[in-house]
């Protein structure tokens, strides 16, 4: 089956329409948070704050920038591993994220920052918008190389919406804790993407098989993405935690989990290969599973030892997934998962939800102190009578809600994306930048010229 | 025309001379700001500061590091898009910036941080030095591939000097606000560079035309530069704003403007191409115009909606510029603009100046509060009787001053650089690393060896 | 001589064994620092702290992230310059650092953060663990391409141990100052690595000579490493300094030293080459020597002028080393130093130790103030009667202790690594990723297809 992949009017119109909508909606709804407003001086006096350093900007901006790098360079370059899809990986990720953050500011704003008819923006909103888009980047990994940018923008529109609803259910109705988003970002994003790719199943994708692999240079580009994700993940998991010990602890736990995950990923990668050689796919992906899996519990008293254990397990699970599960999903369940997001975000996301539920259920005043426990789980107001096991139960429920939302939402969105009008590539043209990009011609002779013969002889 | 491109004595002597001058001038003039001096403990008591966290270092250092990355990795890699000029792009940018920041510390120090016969250095000076060099990096974009490193060092010497004078006129005499440098950095840098390249016009540059394009890998390297510029631009525009709400607001506005800019750049890139395919040049450059264009107004109450609008327009203007204006400038006005800086920094810089003037002129106590307005525009002391429209008028004047300084300065510097003694490459050797770099030989056989035949057979 | 390079059981078992040991030891020994513990609320009251911003996390976390980038992206990509060893460079660096930081948390924890039977982790521990691993990354540079990952893990195990002992001797027994680690990290790491490679001398390494050079793309990848090291070095040298002026000053000094170093490196690189062309090896490495050489003195009152001078000298020394000393070491002393760490870390490290000793010895109350001097050098408690010259003397002793530890330790570890059971590559297979990695096949035809003939014709 072949579709028209000329996007000359569809892509520009989609972009302009969405962007005009954003401008209008921002005009109607979006203003500054008091901490970013010129009246901050008055606000300081009202709240009896003596120093500008108490502005949330200084608590969260460095983490925001790290998260921002993860979304645009991290996810973007991680997906450049394909030999002929580097432009699409980094360019479409750029496009969908740039749209997604705007729409997320609105959606999340209506749910969480709506005061007096206005969404009030501060640095925490920016972080949360990046987080929301992170789940779209995850889903993008499943369909990488098989969709058009128009499809990606439509998916982003719907996924951000559903993400925000799911997040609202989890954080506000179930009142779970999920600072690093094991459930809201990774579990939701992964199973959403897997459902979409399942609906978009391409029986003749093997016609593009030769391009669905890496070359030497593309694997190095992908390592840029891997490392920036890996290094900044402590910022990701701590970015929106409570000020003070919670942010501090979340960073430490994530650091530990990720370190352990590298060693078990390497161990399994070597052990599962006939000649004991390492596979770049595992190094690029499975090493990150430890960050996903402490996304919920990182801000809790997981202990450094507990974090190591989680990373230990996830490196193994994720690498096993790449070797055995991904081929099985493709051949038996017709789930074509380009980047193996099930191994990096799906299973580790669920593990992360479980770890969070167990860690919450095991919380005690001996460990947290009375005040610390109430602070960590917001056991006041409507939750004043909750116990750690109540919290653990709701945490567990959050996993299922996220899964259900992902499967239902992914199905609907997959069906929408299946209409043959969005400019998707033919099966034999998948994983190929030339479909949507002006690709530079290879120079006639890359062999460069002998040192001085071609350079103009020297005058003086 | 061919020149001697052997720089064996010219480049080392230039570098050593400049660096010796720096050492001597630093020895005579430069000391630490009280906040970086070992007597900070006494200073804290004198200024009745109770905590080290009030040291400006903690307010600005994270932003400084982001700006630093933009100058060295951002600009450096952005210019690696040429197929055979990656070493020159990243290496010469490194060289000129390393010299430029030292000279900028002195020049800006004399104008702004000169106390008791000494320039007192703190973190804000480092940021401003990076900013100043940013304008040189912009100008470098126009002449990329056509000049020698000696010429670049000379241009840096003069441009930093002129930048500092222009900045002094704008910030101290006209008393304009320009925290993100739409006028001082981008407008000045772009028109300075365009004037230089106009003077250095090469009628036979088409002899190097085959090298003045990208290859697949070089476009990916350039995306590293693009993304780090894009991601860290909120830090750029907020780095030297007032503590508290101004920094916070500048980051939010820049984030919004840049996001909108991506969508309109993509829209126009696709719409202007026969088959609707995207052009990497636009994705690498036009997506950044939104950051340039809120450089003046980002710290003002531009509103998130206003920021989106600015980004929206600039993505369009910039992409149109690449498609229609750059070829026109080259063919009709003899302005050979290698990177298209007129589209990324020139027009968006002027737009940014205008947006800043209008936003300032429209400022009111209803929006800012009485105290906020005075704080935002320094309406005290010598400006105590200024109104927002006075401010707006002076802002507008700043644009013209910057343009005049750029055109006049660029002409003089262009004439100096035209002397045929600086080792510039011949027309047929432009955009070629081999002129100034030891370029590694391509391996005889990149075809790598079949897996086991060449590896020594295993012993045990 | 050929060894079995199939690591199928050796590498997995080594990784799993080490990681299990880490989990167990963390379980027994590691807990959170009060600033990262849920009881922080109580701690704040106890220590009479009014704001969360006083949590050390906010003073040090941005610097930590910069250091983290230096270790994983900086060192990792710096070593990708070899044409066929990019996977090994970035991948093995990732592996050894991920293990090393865990073991460093334990070793350094026992020496410095052991309270009531537990190691208490906070953000400063994470920085110090990264620092410790930095010295292993340095040593890795000497043996790059010639060892197996099993050997690297073993070396890491021993080197982290010895590093921690040496650091304890210097910081706690000799009570020297070495915030940026000129002695503990660079001198120790470099001479340790050089000793190891001397013991592992390979007489027939010229059989791999063709692969021991760069190609065009690999040099650009290496520049990513160089620039991130260069840009974030101010954070490295200031990360664990005292709050306030010391961190501020360390960043300024490092910024200055590095800038000067670039110009003299370029000067010498051009001057020492027959045709005056620049050599990428020097730009990638010698430009960083200025950061190494202010590692000890950066937090002292070195003055910006002094920093420039140090950078000036080190750019020259380091480039001279690459041109003259490295070939000499290889041919005469049988020290095969793949990355030239002697020029980047060895000599500059020793210079840094000397600069630190001299700067300390010259400290005076006129410059530091009475209080500042005591604060800068901890002249209270057991050091209450020290004078600057005492400090200078002990600083000098620290250089010799570090050298002695490096030479002795390197000898022992080199002998252990010489056993022919660790899967090291044969002399003719060095610098080749294919030995330990699944390397993707080159595509049959990189020549891509003419624009429309291969893309499925459009349907609609």
PDB file of N, CA and C in Angstrom, chain A residues 370-435:
ATOM      1  N   UNK A 370       7.541  11.469  62.655  1.00  0.00           N
ATOM      2  CA  UNK A 370       6.114  11.794  62.535  1.00  0.00           C
ATOM      3  C   UNK A 370       5.905  12.902  61.494  1.00  0.00           C
ATOM      4  N   UNK A 371       6.660  13.969  61.678  1.00  0.00           N
ATOM      5  CA  UNK A 371       6.535  15.122  60.798  1.00  0.00           C
ATOM      6  C   UNK A 371       6.966  14.770  59.373  1.00  0.00           C
ATOM      7  N   UNK A 372       8.065  14.006  59.266  1.00  0.00           N
ATOM      8  CA  UNK A 372       8.576  13.632  57.953  1.00  0.00           C
ATOM      9  C   UNK A 372       7.592  12.781  57.178  1.00  0.00           C
ATOM     10  N   UNK A 373       6.904  11.889  57.862  1.00  0.00           N
ATOM     11  CA  UNK A 373       5.946  11.013  57.202  1.00  0.00           C
ATOM     12  C   UNK A 373       4.781  11.828  56.643  1.00  0.00           C
ATOM     13  N   UNK A 374       4.257  12.712  57.478  1.00  0.00           N
ATOM     14  CA  UNK A 374       3.147  13.555  57.035  1.00  0.00           C
ATOM     15  C   UNK A 374       3.569  14.427  55.856  1.00  0.00           C
ATOM     16  N   UNK A 375       4.787  14.918  55.935  1.00  0.00           N
ATOM     17  CA  UNK A 375       5.326  15.783  54.891  1.00  0.00           C
ATOM     18  C   UNK A 375       5.520  15.000  53.587  1.00  0.00           C
ATOM     19  N   UNK A 376       6.082  13.802  53.715  1.00  0.00           N
ATOM     20  CA  UNK A 376       6.428  13.031  52.520  1.00  0.00           C
ATOM     21  C   UNK A 376       5.186  12.591  51.745  1.00  0.00           C
ATOM     22  N   UNK A 377       4.127  12.258  52.470  1.00  0.00           N
ATOM     23  CA  UNK A 377       2.935  11.729  51.789  1.00  0.00           C
ATOM     24  C   UNK A 377       1.727  12.662  51.916  1.00  0.00           C
ATOM     25  N   UNK A 378       1.964  13.880  52.325  1.00  0.00           N
ATOM     26  CA  UNK A 378       0.873  14.855  52.486  1.00  0.00           C
ATOM     27  C   UNK A 378      -0.235  14.325  53.384  1.00  0.00           C
ATOM     28  N   UNK A 379       0.136  13.679  54.465  1.00  0.00           N
ATOM     29  CA  UNK A 379      -0.892  13.149  55.367  1.00  0.00           C
ATOM     30  C   UNK A 379      -1.474  14.283  56.211  1.00  0.00           C
ATOM     31  N   UNK A 380      -2.149  15.200  55.556  1.00  0.00           N
ATOM     32  CA  UNK A 380      -2.896  16.228  56.269  1.00  0.00           C
ATOM     33  C   UNK A 380      -4.044  16.641  55.374  1.00  0.00           C
ATOM     34  N   UNK A 381      -4.912  17.494  55.860  1.00  0.00           N
ATOM     35  CA  UNK A 381      -6.099  17.845  55.075  1.00  0.00           C
ATOM     36  C   UNK A 381      -6.922  16.594  54.801  1.00  0.00           C
ATOM     37  N   UNK A 382      -7.262  16.395  53.535  1.00  0.00           N
ATOM     38  CA  UNK A 382      -8.136  15.282  53.180  1.00  0.00           C
ATOM     39  C   UNK A 382      -7.475  13.925  53.404  1.00  0.00           C
ATOM     40  N   UNK A 383      -6.163  13.919  53.518  1.00  0.00           N
ATOM     41  CA  UNK A 383      -5.460  12.650  53.724  1.00  0.00           C
ATOM     42  C   UNK A 383      -5.033  12.471  55.181  1.00  0.00           C
ATOM     43  N   UNK A 384      -5.577  13.291  56.068  1.00  0.00           N
ATOM     44  CA  UNK A 384      -5.068  13.309  57.441  1.00  0.00           C
ATOM     45  C   UNK A 384      -5.166  11.941  58.092  1.00  0.00           C
ATOM     46  N   UNK A 385      -6.153  11.139  57.664  1.00  0.00           N
ATOM     47  CA  UNK A 385      -6.325   9.849  58.339  1.00  0.00           C
ATOM     48  C   UNK A 385      -5.760   8.684  57.560  1.00  0.00           C
ATOM     49  N   UNK A 386      -5.036   8.975  56.482  1.00  0.00           N
ATOM     50  CA  UNK A 386      -4.414   7.900  55.711  1.00  0.00           C
ATOM     51  C   UNK A 386      -3.263   7.278  56.502  1.00  0.00           C
ATOM     52  N   UNK A 387      -3.059   5.987  56.259  1.00  0.00           N
ATOM     53  CA  UNK A 387      -1.871   5.323  56.783  1.00  0.00           C
ATOM     54  C   UNK A 387      -0.974   4.985  55.596  1.00  0.00           C
ATOM     55  N   UNK A 388       0.262   4.615  55.862  1.00  0.00           N
ATOM     56  CA  UNK A 388       1.114   4.190  54.745  1.00  0.00           C
ATOM     57  C   UNK A 388       0.487   3.094  53.906  1.00  0.00           C
ATOM     58  N   UNK A 389      -0.248   2.166  54.529  1.00  0.00           N
ATOM     59  CA  UNK A 389      -0.796   1.100  53.681  1.00  0.00           C
ATOM     60  C   UNK A 389      -1.941   1.603  52.809  1.00  0.00           C
ATOM     61  N   UNK A 390      -2.717   2.577  53.314  1.00  0.00           N
ATOM     62  CA  UNK A 390      -3.685   3.211  52.408  1.00  0.00           C
ATOM     63  C   UNK A 390      -2.956   3.771  51.191  1.00  0.00           C
ATOM     64  N   UNK A 391      -1.907   4.508  51.495  1.00  0.00           N
ATOM     65  CA  UNK A 391      -1.135   5.122  50.419  1.00  0.00           C
ATOM     66  C   UNK A 391      -0.649   4.062  49.440  1.00  0.00           C
ATOM     67  N   UNK A 392      -0.100   2.969  49.991  1.00  0.00           N
ATOM     68  CA  UNK A 392       0.410   1.896  49.131  1.00  0.00           C
ATOM     69  C   UNK A 392      -0.686   1.332  48.240  1.00  0.00           C
ATOM     70  N   UNK A 393      -1.866   1.169  48.810  1.00  0.00           N
ATOM     71  CA  UNK A 393      -2.984   0.644  48.023  1.00  0.00           C
ATOM     72  C   UNK A 393      -3.348   1.567  46.872  1.00  0.00           C
ATOM     73  N   UNK A 394      -3.423   2.850  47.178  1.00  0.00           N
ATOM     74  CA  UNK A 394      -3.749   3.798  46.112  1.00  0.00           C
ATOM     75  C   UNK A 394      -2.644   3.861  45.059  1.00  0.00           C
ATOM     76  N   UNK A 395      -1.406   3.759  45.536  1.00  0.00           N
ATOM     77  CA  UNK A 395      -0.295   3.741  44.575  1.00  0.00           C
ATOM     78  C   UNK A 395      -0.483   2.588  43.577  1.00  0.00           C
ATOM     79  N   UNK A 396      -0.817   1.407  44.135  1.00  0.00           N
ATOM     80  CA  UNK A 396      -0.999   0.231  43.271  1.00  0.00           C
ATOM     81  C   UNK A 396      -2.139   0.467  42.286  1.00  0.00           C
ATOM     82  N   UNK A 397      -3.200   1.086  42.775  1.00  0.00           N
ATOM     83  CA  UNK A 397      -4.325   1.389  41.882  1.00  0.00           C
ATOM     84  C   UNK A 397      -3.882   2.289  40.737  1.00  0.00           C
ATOM     85  N   UNK A 398      -2.958   3.194  41.043  1.00  0.00           N
ATOM     86  CA  UNK A 398      -2.459   4.112  40.025  1.00  0.00           C
ATOM     87  C   UNK A 398      -1.840   3.404  38.842  1.00  0.00           C
ATOM     88  N   UNK A 399      -1.174   2.290  39.118  1.00  0.00           N
ATOM     89  CA  UNK A 399      -0.571   1.529  38.015  1.00  0.00           C
ATOM     90  C   UNK A 399      -1.651   1.065  37.052  1.00  0.00           C
ATOM     91  N   UNK A 400      -2.716   0.505  37.619  1.00  0.00           N
ATOM     92  CA  UNK A 400      -3.756  -0.044  36.765  1.00  0.00           C
ATOM     93  C   UNK A 400      -4.499   1.042  35.995  1.00  0.00           C
ATOM     94  N   UNK A 401      -4.746   2.154  36.678  1.00  0.00           N
ATOM     95  CA  UNK A 401      -5.404   3.258  35.974  1.00  0.00           C
ATOM     96  C   UNK A 401      -4.551   3.725  34.802  1.00  0.00           C
ATOM     97  N   UNK A 402      -3.244   3.853  35.047  1.00  0.00           N
ATOM     98  CA  UNK A 402      -2.360   4.300  33.964  1.00  0.00           C
ATOM     99  C   UNK A 402      -2.372   3.319  32.807  1.00  0.00           C
ATOM    100  N   UNK A 403      -2.327   2.041  33.135  1.00  0.00           N
ATOM    101  CA  UNK A 403      -2.355   1.030  32.083  1.00  0.00           C
ATOM    102  C   UNK A 403      -3.656   1.094  31.302  1.00  0.00           C
ATOM    103  N   UNK A 404      -4.757   1.215  32.011  1.00  0.00           N
ATOM    104  CA  UNK A 404      -6.059   1.242  31.343  1.00  0.00           C
ATOM    105  C   UNK A 404      -6.167   2.456  30.431  1.00  0.00           C
ATOM    106  N   UNK A 405      -5.769   3.614  30.956  1.00  0.00           N
ATOM    107  CA  UNK A 405      -5.804   4.830  30.147  1.00  0.00           C
ATOM    108  C   UNK A 405      -4.940   4.678  28.902  1.00  0.00           C
ATOM    109  N   UNK A 406      -3.773   4.064  29.072  1.00  0.00           N
ATOM    110  CA  UNK A 406      -2.853   3.909  27.954  1.00  0.00           C
ATOM    111  C   UNK A 406      -3.452   3.005  26.883  1.00  0.00           C
ATOM    112  N   UNK A 407      -4.019   1.883  27.312  1.00  0.00           N
ATOM    113  CA  UNK A 407      -4.549   0.934  26.338  1.00  0.00           C
ATOM    114  C   UNK A 407      -5.768   1.508  25.625  1.00  0.00           C
ATOM    115  N   UNK A 408      -6.671   2.100  26.383  1.00  0.00           N
ATOM    116  CA  UNK A 408      -7.861   2.682  25.771  1.00  0.00           C
ATOM    117  C   UNK A 408      -7.474   3.854  24.864  1.00  0.00           C
ATOM    118  N   UNK A 409      -6.689   4.751  25.416  1.00  0.00           N
ATOM    119  CA  UNK A 409      -6.288   5.922  24.635  1.00  0.00           C
ATOM    120  C   UNK A 409      -5.484   5.543  23.408  1.00  0.00           C
ATOM    121  N   UNK A 410      -4.560   4.619  23.569  1.00  0.00           N
ATOM    122  CA  UNK A 410      -3.729   4.195  22.449  1.00  0.00           C
ATOM    123  C   UNK A 410      -4.558   3.582  21.336  1.00  0.00           C
ATOM    124  N   UNK A 411      -5.582   2.856  21.723  1.00  0.00           N
ATOM    125  CA  UNK A 411      -6.441   2.248  20.711  1.00  0.00           C
ATOM    126  C   UNK A 411      -7.148   3.324  19.885  1.00  0.00           C
ATOM    127  N   UNK A 412      -7.752   4.262  20.583  1.00  0.00           N
ATOM    128  CA  UNK A 412      -8.469   5.335  19.868  1.00  0.00           C
ATOM    129  C   UNK A 412      -7.515   6.115  18.969  1.00  0.00           C
ATOM    130  N   UNK A 413      -6.395   6.512  19.538  1.00  0.00           N
ATOM    131  CA  UNK A 413      -5.456   7.318  18.763  1.00  0.00           C
ATOM    132  C   UNK A 413      -4.885   6.504  17.605  1.00  0.00           C
ATOM    133  N   UNK A 414      -4.611   5.230  17.857  1.00  0.00           N
ATOM    134  CA  UNK A 414      -4.111   4.376  16.784  1.00  0.00           C
ATOM    135  C   UNK A 414      -5.092   4.322  15.616  1.00  0.00           C
ATOM    136  N   UNK A 415      -6.361   4.204  15.955  1.00  0.00           N
ATOM    137  CA  UNK A 415      -7.374   4.133  14.890  1.00  0.00           C
ATOM    138  C   UNK A 415      -7.406   5.437  14.103  1.00  0.00           C
ATOM    139  N   UNK A 416      -7.333   6.546  14.819  1.00  0.00           N
ATOM    140  CA  UNK A 416      -7.309   7.842  14.122  1.00  0.00           C
ATOM    141  C   UNK A 416      -6.106   7.928  13.186  1.00  0.00           C
ATOM    142  N   UNK A 417      -4.951   7.492  13.692  1.00  0.00           N
ATOM    143  CA  UNK A 417      -3.733   7.607  12.897  1.00  0.00           C
ATOM    144  C   UNK A 417      -3.712   6.639  11.720  1.00  0.00           C
ATOM    145  N   UNK A 418      -4.613   5.649  11.744  1.00  0.00           N
ATOM    146  CA  UNK A 418      -4.611   4.653  10.668  1.00  0.00           C
ATOM    147  C   UNK A 418      -5.232   5.176   9.377  1.00  0.00           C
ATOM    148  N   UNK A 419      -6.072   6.225   9.487  1.00  0.00           N
ATOM    149  CA  UNK A 419      -6.626   6.809   8.246  1.00  0.00           C
ATOM    150  C   UNK A 419      -5.489   7.099   7.273  1.00  0.00           C
ATOM    151  N   UNK A 420      -5.685   6.738   6.020  1.00  0.00           N
ATOM    152  CA  UNK A 420      -4.553   6.851   5.070  1.00  0.00           C
ATOM    153  C   UNK A 420      -4.399   8.250   4.492  1.00  0.00           C
ATOM    154  N   UNK A 421      -4.606   9.248   5.324  1.00  0.00           N
ATOM    155  CA  UNK A 421      -4.553  10.612   4.809  1.00  0.00           C
ATOM    156  C   UNK A 421      -3.461  11.451   5.453  1.00  0.00           C
ATOM    157  N   UNK A 422      -2.697  10.866   6.354  1.00  0.00           N
ATOM    158  CA  UNK A 422      -1.736  11.666   7.114  1.00  0.00           C
ATOM    159  C   UNK A 422      -0.342  11.661   6.517  1.00  0.00           C
ATOM    160  N   UNK A 423      -0.195  11.076   5.336  1.00  0.00           N
ATOM    161  CA  UNK A 423       1.109  11.112   4.701  1.00  0.00           C
ATOM    162  C   UNK A 423       2.101  10.094   5.229  1.00  0.00           C
ATOM    163  N   UNK A 424       1.618   8.996   5.798  1.00  0.00           N
ATOM    164  CA  UNK A 424       2.550   7.998   6.328  1.00  0.00           C
ATOM    165  C   UNK A 424       3.328   7.333   5.186  1.00  0.00           C
ATOM    166  N   UNK A 425       4.525   6.847   5.479  1.00  0.00           N
ATOM    167  CA  UNK A 425       5.353   6.243   4.423  1.00  0.00           C
ATOM    168  C   UNK A 425       4.887   4.829   4.078  1.00  0.00           C
ATOM    169  N   UNK A 426       5.185   4.410   2.872  1.00  0.00           N
ATOM    170  CA  UNK A 426       4.913   3.032   2.483  1.00  0.00           C
ATOM    171  C   UNK A 426       5.823   2.073   3.244  1.00  0.00           C
ATOM    172  N   UNK A 427       5.425   0.812   3.321  1.00  0.00           N
ATOM    173  CA  UNK A 427       6.185  -0.162   4.098  1.00  0.00           C
ATOM    174  C   UNK A 427       7.646  -0.240   3.656  1.00  0.00           C
ATOM    175  N   UNK A 428       7.864  -0.090   2.364  1.00  0.00           N
ATOM    176  CA  UNK A 428       9.252  -0.210   1.895  1.00  0.00           C
ATOM    177  C   UNK A 428      10.051   1.076   2.068  1.00  0.00           C
ATOM    178  N   UNK A 429       9.416   2.140   2.528  1.00  0.00           N
ATOM    179  CA  UNK A 429      10.125   3.406   2.712  1.00  0.00           C
ATOM    180  C   UNK A 429      10.221   3.827   4.174  1.00  0.00           C
ATOM    181  N   UNK A 430       9.938   2.899   5.065  1.00  0.00           N
ATOM    182  CA  UNK A 430      10.067   3.246   6.482  1.00  0.00           C
ATOM    183  C   UNK A 430      11.535   3.430   6.837  1.00  0.00           C
ATOM    184  N   UNK A 431      11.761   4.104   7.958  1.00  0.00           N
ATOM    185  CA  UNK A 431      13.119   4.319   8.481  1.00  0.00           C
ATOM    186  C   UNK A 431      14.008   5.020   7.459  1.00  0.00           C
ATOM    187  N   UNK A 432      13.436   5.906   6.684  1.00  0.00           N
ATOM    188  CA  UNK A 432      14.191   6.570   5.614  1.00  0.00           C
ATOM    189  C   UNK A 432      13.909   8.071   5.643  1.00  0.00           C
ATOM    190  N   UNK A 433      14.958   8.855   5.918  1.00  0.00           N
ATOM    191  CA  UNK A 433      14.782  10.299   6.005  1.00  0.00           C
ATOM    192  C   UNK A 433      14.351  10.930   4.698  1.00  0.00           C
ATOM    193  N   UNK A 434      14.706  10.294   3.593  1.00  0.00           N
ATOM    194  CA  UNK A 434      14.453  10.957   2.315  1.00  0.00           C
ATOM    195  C   UNK A 434      12.969  11.176   2.026  1.00  0.00           C
ATOM    196  N   UNK A 435      12.123  10.473   2.749  1.00  0.00           N
ATOM    197  CA  UNK A 435      10.694  10.638   2.508  1.00  0.00           C
ATOM    198  C   UNK A 435      10.220  12.036   2.910  1.00  0.00           C
TER     199      UNK A 435
END
